[in-house]
Short mmCIF file of C-alpha atoms in Angstrom, two decimals:
data_model
loop_
_atom_site.label_atom_id
_atom_site.label_comp_id
_atom_site.label_asym_id
_atom_site.label_seq_id
_atom_site.Cartn_x
_atom_site.Cartn_y
_atom_site.Cartn_z
CA UNK A 1429 25.41 -4.75 30.59
CA UNK A 1430 24.94 -1.51 29.94
CA UNK A 1431 26.63 -1.28 26.65
CA UNK A 1432 24.33 -4.24 25.58
CA UNK A 1433 21.17 -2.58 26.28
CA UNK A 1434 22.38 0.59 24.69
CA UNK A 1435 22.45 -1.42 21.70
CA UNK A 1436 19.26 -2.82 22.14
CA UNK A 1437 18.11 0.45 22.51
CA UNK A 1438 19.84 1.94 19.89
CA UNK A 1439 18.13 -1.34 17.28
CA UNK A 1440 14.97 -0.32 18.64
CA UNK A 1441 15.32 2.87 17.87
CA UNK A 1442 16.25 2.19 14.39
CA UNK A 1443 13.23 -0.32 13.74
CA UNK A 1444 10.81 2.23 15.08
CA UNK A 1445 12.13 4.33 12.11
CA UNK A 1446 11.95 1.93 9.74
CA UNK A 1447 9.27 2.90 7.27
CA UNK A 1448 6.79 0.38 5.62
CA UNK A 1449 7.69 -0.31 2.24
CA UNK A 1450 6.37 0.76 -0.79
CA UNK A 1451 3.37 -1.22 -2.35
CA UNK A 1452 1.87 0.04 -5.84
CA UNK A 1453 2.68 2.50 -7.64
CA UNK A 1454 4.51 5.65 -6.81
CA UNK A 1455 2.50 9.00 -6.59
CA UNK A 1456 3.59 11.40 -8.61
CA UNK A 1457 4.21 13.82 -6.01
CA UNK A 1458 7.20 12.52 -4.78
CA UNK A 1459 9.02 13.97 -8.20
CA UNK A 1460 8.87 17.39 -6.01
CA UNK A 1461 11.67 16.25 -4.03
CA UNK A 1462 13.67 15.43 -6.83
CA UNK A 1463 13.60 18.97 -8.01
CA UNK A 1464 10.48 18.93 -9.92
CA UNK A 1465 8.33 22.00 -9.46
CA UNK A 1466 4.99 21.86 -8.28
CA UNK A 1467 3.48 23.19 -11.25
CA UNK A 1468 4.68 21.04 -13.21
CA UNK A 1469 3.78 18.27 -11.38
CA UNK A 1470 -0.21 19.93 -11.43
CA UNK A 1471 0.49 19.98 -15.13
CA UNK A 1472 1.40 15.76 -15.06
CA UNK A 1473 -1.52 15.10 -13.07
CA UNK A 1474 -3.81 17.19 -15.27
CA UNK A 1475 -2.90 15.10 -18.04
CA UNK A 1476 -3.50 11.78 -16.53
CA UNK A 1477 0.03 11.14 -15.27
CA UNK A 1478 -0.55 10.52 -11.45
CA UNK A 1479 2.27 8.54 -10.54
CA UNK A 1480 6.00 8.40 -11.45
CA UNK A 1481 5.41 4.90 -12.96
CA UNK A 1482 3.23 6.51 -15.51
CA UNK A 1483 6.06 8.61 -16.17
CA UNK A 1484 8.42 6.20 -16.92
CA UNK A 1485 6.19 3.93 -18.98
CA UNK A 1486 5.16 7.50 -21.14
CA UNK A 1487 7.27 7.68 -24.84
CA UNK A 1488 8.91 11.34 -24.44
CA UNK A 1489 6.51 12.75 -27.84
CA UNK A 1490 3.99 12.03 -25.46
CA UNK A 1491 5.15 14.15 -22.57
CA UNK A 1492 6.36 16.89 -25.01
CA UNK A 1493 2.89 17.52 -26.01
CA UNK A 1494 2.03 18.65 -22.84
CA UNK A 1495 1.08 22.37 -22.65
CA UNK A 1496 3.84 23.94 -20.78
CA UNK A 1497 6.30 21.48 -20.50
CA UNK A 1498 9.40 22.14 -22.68
CA UNK A 1499 12.09 19.15 -24.14
CA UNK A 1500 14.41 19.99 -21.01
CA UNK A 1501 11.43 19.79 -18.10
CA UNK A 1502 10.62 16.45 -19.93
CA UNK A 1503 14.19 15.10 -19.68
CA UNK A 1504 14.53 16.28 -16.10
CA UNK A 1505 11.36 14.73 -15.13
CA UNK A 1506 12.04 11.33 -16.82
CA UNK A 1507 15.23 11.46 -15.30
CA UNK A 1508 13.69 11.76 -11.69
CA UNK A 1509 10.81 9.44 -12.34
CA UNK A 1510 13.30 6.66 -13.22
CA UNK A 1511 15.72 7.51 -10.60
CA UNK A 1512 12.92 7.29 -8.26
CA UNK A 1513 12.69 3.87 -9.53
CA UNK A 1514 16.25 3.33 -9.09
CA UNK A 1515 16.42 4.25 -5.61
CA UNK A 1516 13.25 2.68 -4.33
CA UNK A 1517 14.31 -0.98 -3.19
CA UNK A 1518 17.28 0.89 -1.66
CA UNK A 1519 16.22 3.88 0.67
CA UNK A 1520 12.96 4.68 2.22
CA UNK A 1521 10.48 7.46 1.26
CA UNK A 1522 11.98 9.72 4.18
CA UNK A 1523 15.41 9.27 2.62
CA UNK A 1524 14.28 10.25 -0.83
CA UNK A 1525 11.78 13.02 0.35
CA UNK A 1526 15.28 14.81 1.70
CA UNK A 1527 15.64 17.48 -0.97
CA UNK A 1528 19.69 17.27 0.78
CA UNK A 1529 20.30 13.79 -0.07
CA UNK A 1530 20.05 14.52 -4.01
CA UNK A 1531 22.76 17.14 -4.48
CA UNK A 1532 24.85 14.78 -5.99
CA UNK A 1533 22.33 13.32 -7.79
CA UNK A 1534 23.92 13.19 -11.21
CA UNK A 1535 27.31 11.00 -9.63
CA UNK A 1536 25.12 8.07 -7.83
CA UNK A 1537 22.92 7.53 -10.58
CA UNK A 1538 25.80 6.26 -12.98
CA UNK A 1539 27.05 4.34 -9.67
CA UNK A 1540 23.65 2.83 -9.24
CA UNK A 1541 23.65 1.79 -13.21
CA UNK A 1542 26.02 -0.54 -11.77
CA UNK A 1543 22.99 -2.45 -10.35
CA UNK A 1544 20.83 -2.12 -12.62
CA UNK A 1545 19.51 -5.53 -13.57
CA UNK A 1546 18.42 -6.30 -9.90
CA UNK A 1547 17.02 -2.32 -9.05
CA UNK A 1548 15.08 -1.42 -12.04
CA UNK A 1549 11.68 -2.62 -12.49
CA UNK A 1550 12.09 -1.57 -16.28
CA UNK A 1551 15.13 -3.28 -16.70
CA UNK A 1552 16.03 -7.59 -17.30
CA UNK A 1553 15.38 -10.16 -14.65
CA UNK A 1554 15.52 -13.89 -14.18
CA UNK A 1555 12.63 -15.55 -15.41
CA UNK A 1556 12.75 -17.54 -12.24
CA UNK A 1557 11.86 -14.06 -10.43
CA UNK A 1558 9.11 -13.62 -12.71
CA UNK A 1559 7.38 -16.66 -12.05
CA UNK A 1560 7.57 -15.94 -8.13
CA UNK A 1561 5.87 -12.18 -9.17
CA UNK A 1562 3.40 -14.17 -11.12
CA UNK A 1563 2.30 -16.50 -8.70
CA UNK A 1564 1.17 -13.96 -6.69
CA UNK A 1565 -0.82 -12.28 -9.52
CA UNK A 1566 -4.24 -11.87 -8.28
CA UNK A 1567 -7.35 -13.68 -10.30
CA UNK A 1568 -10.93 -12.42 -9.76
CA UNK A 1569 -13.55 -15.19 -9.65
CA UNK A 1570 -16.08 -14.94 -12.49
CA UNK A 1571 -19.02 -16.66 -10.09
CA UNK A 1572 -18.83 -19.71 -12.12
CA UNK A 1573 -16.64 -22.79 -10.88
CA UNK A 1574 -16.45 -24.55 -14.18
CA UNK A 1575 -15.74 -20.53 -15.90
CA UNK A 1576 -13.25 -19.96 -13.16
CA UNK A 1577 -11.56 -24.02 -13.96
CA UNK A 1578 -11.33 -22.64 -17.62
CA UNK A 1579 -9.35 -19.13 -16.67
CA UNK A 1580 -7.20 -21.37 -14.50
CA UNK A 1581 -8.76 -19.34 -11.25
CA UNK A 1582 -10.42 -16.20 -12.38
CA UNK A 1583 -9.81 -12.99 -14.69
CA UNK A 1584 -6.32 -12.09 -14.26
CA UNK A 1585 -5.16 -9.01 -12.57
CA UNK A 1586 -2.14 -6.60 -14.47
CA UNK A 1587 -3.76 -7.72 -18.09
CA UNK A 1588 -6.26 -7.22 -20.55
CA UNK A 1589 -9.15 -9.19 -20.96
CA UNK A 1590 -11.54 -9.47 -24.16
CA UNK A 1591 -15.00 -10.38 -23.96
CA UNK A 1592 -16.89 -10.77 -27.19
CA UNK A 1593 -19.66 -12.06 -28.80
CA UNK A 1594 -23.39 -11.64 -29.87
CA UNK A 1595 -26.20 -9.73 -28.29
CA UNK A 1596 -27.68 -12.08 -25.19
CA UNK A 1597 -24.73 -14.01 -24.51
CA UNK A 1598 -23.87 -12.82 -21.40
CA UNK A 1599 -21.16 -10.27 -22.44
CA UNK A 1600 -22.68 -7.64 -19.41
CA UNK A 1601 -24.40 -9.82 -16.85
CA UNK A 1602 -20.21 -11.23 -16.65
CA UNK A 1603 -18.91 -7.47 -16.08
CA UNK A 1604 -21.71 -7.23 -13.37
CA UNK A 1605 -20.93 -9.91 -11.34
CA UNK A 1606 -17.09 -9.22 -11.82
CA UNK A 1607 -18.19 -5.62 -9.94
CA UNK A 1608 -19.29 -7.63 -7.24
CA UNK A 1609 -16.43 -10.50 -6.71
CA UNK A 1610 -13.98 -8.06 -7.07
CA UNK A 1611 -14.79 -6.74 -3.64
CA UNK A 1612 -14.63 -9.89 -2.01
CA UNK A 1613 -11.62 -11.02 0.17
CA UNK A 1614 -8.68 -12.72 -1.60
CA UNK A 1615 -9.11 -16.46 -0.01
CA UNK A 1616 -12.78 -15.93 -1.43
CA UNK A 1617 -12.00 -15.16 -5.17
CA UNK A 1618 -11.93 -11.71 -4.74
CA UNK A 1619 -9.35 -8.75 -4.88
CA UNK A 1620 -10.12 -6.63 -2.38
CA UNK A 1621 -10.93 -3.59 -4.33
CA UNK A 1622 -13.13 -1.42 -5.47
CA UNK A 1623 -14.70 -1.61 -9.32
CA UNK A 1624 -14.70 0.85 -12.25
CA UNK A 1625 -17.34 0.87 -15.04
CA UNK A 1626 -17.28 2.75 -18.12
CA UNK A 1627 -20.68 2.33 -19.85
CA UNK A 1628 -20.57 2.84 -23.83
CA UNK A 1629 -24.13 1.05 -24.31
CA UNK A 1630 -26.34 2.06 -21.41
CA UNK A 1631 -26.91 -1.59 -20.00
CA UNK A 1632 -25.42 -1.09 -16.34
CA UNK A 1633 -27.91 -1.44 -13.67
CA UNK A 1634 -27.14 -1.39 -10.01
CA UNK A 1635 -29.92 -3.39 -9.01
CA UNK A 1636 -28.42 -6.37 -10.67
CA UNK A 1637 -25.21 -5.40 -8.51
CA UNK A 1638 -27.71 -5.57 -5.32
CA UNK A 1639 -28.88 -8.96 -6.31
CA UNK A 1640 -25.52 -10.86 -6.49
CA UNK A 1641 -24.22 -8.58 -3.59
CA UNK A 1642 -26.95 -10.67 -1.68
CA UNK A 1643 -25.79 -13.97 -2.84
CA UNK A 1644 -22.30 -13.64 -1.72
CA UNK A 1645 -23.65 -12.37 1.61
CA UNK A 1646 -22.24 -8.76 1.03
CA UNK A 1647 -23.99 -5.26 2.33
CA UNK A 1648 -25.60 -3.84 -0.92
CA UNK A 1649 -25.13 -0.25 -0.35
CA UNK A 1650 -21.38 -0.93 0.63
CA UNK A 1651 -20.98 -2.94 -2.72
CA UNK A 1652 -22.78 -0.02 -4.48
CA UNK A 1653 -20.47 2.87 -2.93
CA UNK A 1654 -17.69 0.96 -4.42
CA UNK A 1655 -18.47 0.87 -8.15
CA UNK A 1656 -17.55 4.17 -9.97
CA UNK A 1657 -19.60 4.53 -12.97
CA UNK A 1658 -19.50 6.88 -15.75
CA UNK A 1659 -21.29 6.91 -19.11
CA UNK A 1660 -19.25 7.32 -22.39
CA UNK A 1661 -21.32 9.38 -24.76
CA UNK A 1662 -18.26 9.55 -28.04
CA UNK A 1663 -14.59 7.85 -28.69
CA UNK A 1664 -12.91 11.51 -27.42
CA UNK A 1665 -15.17 11.50 -24.03
CA UNK A 1666 -14.43 7.90 -23.72
CA UNK A 1667 -11.02 8.38 -23.99
CA UNK A 1668 -11.02 11.54 -21.84
CA UNK A 1669 -12.62 9.22 -18.93
CA UNK A 1670 -9.25 7.62 -18.55
CA UNK A 1671 -7.40 10.20 -17.44
CA UNK A 1672 -9.79 10.88 -14.51
CA UNK A 1673 -9.62 7.15 -13.62
CA UNK A 1674 -6.15 7.50 -13.23
CA UNK A 1675 -6.78 9.96 -10.84
CA UNK A 1676 -9.04 7.68 -8.77
CA UNK A 1677 -6.66 5.07 -8.65
CA UNK A 1678 -4.07 6.53 -7.42
CA UNK A 1679 -5.87 7.73 -4.83
CA UNK A 1680 -7.45 4.47 -3.62
CA UNK A 1681 -6.99 0.55 -4.06
CA UNK A 1682 -9.02 -0.54 -7.46
CA UNK A 1683 -8.88 -4.42 -8.26
CA UNK A 1684 -11.15 -4.24 -11.75
CA UNK A 1685 -11.65 -1.66 -14.58
CA UNK A 1686 -14.84 -2.52 -17.27
CA UNK A 1687 -15.16 -0.91 -20.42
CA UNK A 1688 -18.74 -2.37 -21.59
CA UNK A 1689 -18.23 -1.92 -24.58
CA UNK A 1690 -14.97 -0.78 -25.91
CA UNK A 1691 -16.33 -0.42 -29.47
CA UNK A 1692 -19.48 0.69 -29.82
CA UNK A 1693 -18.78 4.04 -30.14
CA UNK A 1694 -16.60 3.78 -32.77
CA UNK A 1695 -19.16 1.82 -35.17
CA UNK A 1696 -21.31 5.34 -35.26
CA UNK A 1697 -17.88 8.05 -34.28
CA UNK A 1698 -15.84 6.79 -37.62
CA UNK A 1699 -18.19 5.64 -40.67
CA UNK A 1700 -17.12 3.69 -43.90
CA UNK A 1701 -13.79 2.69 -45.47
CA UNK A 1702 -12.30 6.72 -45.61
CA UNK A 1703 -12.40 6.98 -41.82
CA UNK A 1704 -10.89 3.41 -40.86
CA UNK A 1705 -7.41 4.28 -40.33
CA UNK A 1706 -8.43 6.92 -38.25
CA UNK A 1707 -10.98 4.82 -36.32
CA UNK A 1708 -8.03 2.04 -35.82
CA UNK A 1709 -5.46 4.70 -34.78
CA UNK A 1710 -7.55 5.60 -32.21
CA UNK A 1711 -8.49 2.56 -30.98
CA UNK A 1712 -5.19 1.51 -30.65
CA UNK A 1713 -4.35 4.57 -28.64
CA UNK A 1714 -7.35 3.43 -26.28
CA UNK A 1715 -6.08 0.11 -25.89
CA UNK A 1716 -2.69 0.73 -25.13
CA UNK A 1717 -3.97 3.64 -22.49
CA UNK A 1718 -6.10 0.66 -20.85
CA UNK A 1719 -2.69 -1.61 -20.93
CA UNK A 1720 -0.70 1.27 -18.97
CA UNK A 1721 -3.21 1.59 -16.51
CA UNK A 1722 -3.45 -2.39 -15.87
CA UNK A 1723 0.37 -2.26 -16.01
CA UNK A 1724 0.82 1.04 -13.51
CA UNK A 1725 -1.94 0.10 -11.09
CA UNK A 1726 -1.95 -3.50 -11.54
CA UNK A 1727 -5.95 -3.69 -12.48
CA UNK A 1728 -7.66 -6.51 -14.23
CA UNK A 1729 -8.99 -4.73 -17.08
CA UNK A 1730 -11.96 -6.49 -18.81
CA UNK A 1731 -13.35 -4.92 -22.25
CA UNK A 1732 -16.37 -6.42 -24.31
CA UNK A 1733 -16.68 -6.24 -27.47
CA UNK A 1734 -19.46 -6.38 -30.10
CA UNK A 1735 -19.31 -8.87 -33.45
CA UNK A 1736 -20.11 -8.50 -37.15
CA UNK A 1737 -21.68 -10.80 -39.45
CA UNK A 1738 -18.53 -12.38 -41.56
CA UNK A 1739 -20.12 -12.62 -45.26
CA UNK A 1740 -17.59 -15.41 -47.29
CA UNK A 1741 -18.09 -18.22 -49.13
CA UNK A 1742 -17.84 -19.96 -45.98
CA UNK A 1743 -21.03 -19.14 -44.44
CA UNK A 1744 -23.00 -20.94 -47.18
CA UNK A 1745 -21.72 -24.34 -46.03
CA UNK A 1746 -21.30 -23.38 -42.32
CA UNK A 1747 -24.32 -21.14 -41.00
CA UNK A 1748 -24.09 -17.88 -40.15
CA UNK A 1749 -20.51 -16.82 -39.06
CA UNK A 1750 -19.37 -14.13 -37.07
CA UNK A 1751 -16.45 -11.92 -35.86
CA UNK A 1752 -15.52 -9.75 -33.26
CA UNK A 1753 -14.85 -5.97 -34.72
CA UNK A 1754 -11.85 -3.88 -33.87
CA UNK A 1755 -9.58 -5.92 -36.25
CA UNK A 1756 -6.33 -7.03 -35.71
CA UNK A 1757 -5.69 -3.65 -33.28
CA UNK A 1758 -7.88 -5.43 -30.48
CA UNK A 1759 -6.90 -8.91 -31.24
CA UNK A 1760 -3.62 -7.66 -30.38
CA UNK A 1761 -3.97 -5.42 -27.74
CA UNK A 1762 -6.16 -8.45 -25.62
CA UNK A 1763 -4.00 -10.56 -23.34
CA UNK A 1764 -6.81 -12.93 -23.04
CA UNK A 1765 -9.53 -13.36 -25.74
CA UNK A 1766 -12.87 -14.96 -24.72
CA UNK A 1767 -15.79 -15.83 -26.93
CA UNK A 1768 -19.21 -16.40 -25.79
CA UNK A 1769 -22.09 -17.99 -27.03
CA UNK A 1770 -25.71 -18.97 -26.70
CA UNK A 1771 -25.63 -23.02 -25.58
CA UNK A 1772 -28.81 -25.04 -24.87
CA UNK A 1773 -31.88 -23.15 -22.90
CA UNK A 1774 -30.29 -21.40 -20.72
CA UNK A 1775 -26.99 -22.50 -21.00
CA UNK A 1776 -23.98 -19.96 -22.17
CA UNK A 1777 -20.66 -21.25 -23.49
CA UNK A 1778 -17.17 -19.28 -22.78
CA UNK A 1779 -14.35 -20.39 -25.55
CA UNK A 1780 -10.85 -19.60 -24.82
CA UNK A 1781 -9.76 -17.87 -28.06
CA UNK A 1782 -6.45 -16.39 -27.49
CA UNK A 1783 -4.46 -16.79 -24.56
CA UNK A 1784 -0.52 -16.78 -23.50
CA UNK A 1785 -0.83 -19.56 -20.87
CA UNK A 1786 -4.65 -20.96 -21.21
CA UNK A 1787 -5.43 -24.17 -23.41
CA UNK A 1788 -7.96 -23.35 -26.09
CA UNK A 1789 -10.75 -24.95 -24.01
CA UNK A 1790 -14.66 -24.59 -23.64
CA UNK A 1791 -16.86 -24.46 -20.52
CA UNK A 1792 -20.56 -23.80 -19.79
CA UNK A 1793 -22.33 -21.29 -17.48
CA UNK A 1794 -25.77 -19.95 -16.42
CA UNK A 1795 -27.42 -16.28 -16.10
CA UNK A 1796 -29.51 -16.12 -13.11
CA UNK A 1797 -30.82 -13.58 -11.06
CA UNK A 1798 -27.58 -13.92 -8.46
CA UNK A 1799 -25.59 -13.29 -11.29
CA UNK A 1800 -23.51 -16.24 -13.58
CA UNK A 1801 -23.29 -19.47 -11.91
CA UNK A 1802 -22.83 -23.43 -12.78
CA UNK A 1803 -25.05 -24.95 -14.78
CA UNK A 1804 -27.94 -26.82 -13.24
CA UNK A 1805 -28.23 -30.36 -14.01
#
């Protein structure tokens, strides 16, 4: 009896010492337990690398460009970051935080590589495991049942959704609605997180959030407090805002990031065919940074895009035609591409242009004082 009581007491003490499983990205500070100095970690954070995943997802040449980090230091940082991702499924953070456990670092890195296919998030996995992971992906409601049906639940987190169309087709109003719905509980089509809004056109209006919040029964003051806003004034500033955004997302839970619009400043900062190549390279780097943030923090990234008149022979027979700007760069960077156009009266029409899983179909919705809603008969 005494032995059984001792065993039960020992098991209960071990259970108390077991820490919760790590969810979300790993803070960059965990690299300090792997021998990376606090000074180098600060340099990484200042450059926008606020998590271990950010280091793992970045190419070496990008890290070498950080002032004060040599090739040798970057190799050590990458090895430390990958090692944490190796070890995280096996050990809790108390083990990872004990520097004594890392004396034989290079020895058991080789041992762990034997189980790489199961342990490393950046390695191969089975389609069944990926399918199970995708079933857990959060989708944020658009506010319209018909639009959510078209999107098979709503705007997908962890990817980029591009929304393009002419003026007054509802792009910005849809973004305002998403800023509110992302704060709803999961069972109500929300993401239980904050929203981050980068405004390049000066069209963000907090009073619209208050009107939409009233529709969903949310406290208006809390809704406004949970939306981080920044105005972008040029393309370089727009890119720098992503560094600050990454730092904020590493500290608190965000479910949505909006850039409205992602391309408007590029139309004025880069002029003529002579600067076309530089524009496309700058835009590609900006979009790649957005995708990295979607992968790193699991947020839904929504970007709006402007259109340009398509002047060719088909316009003579089919009427005025428009196409999104940004060319193939933004077309390939977007996971889901949606086109908005005006319908009859107050109706708007959303069409799926490109998606890896959504059918090419259309849905009608309406813009009302309470945000995006279903069309009224």
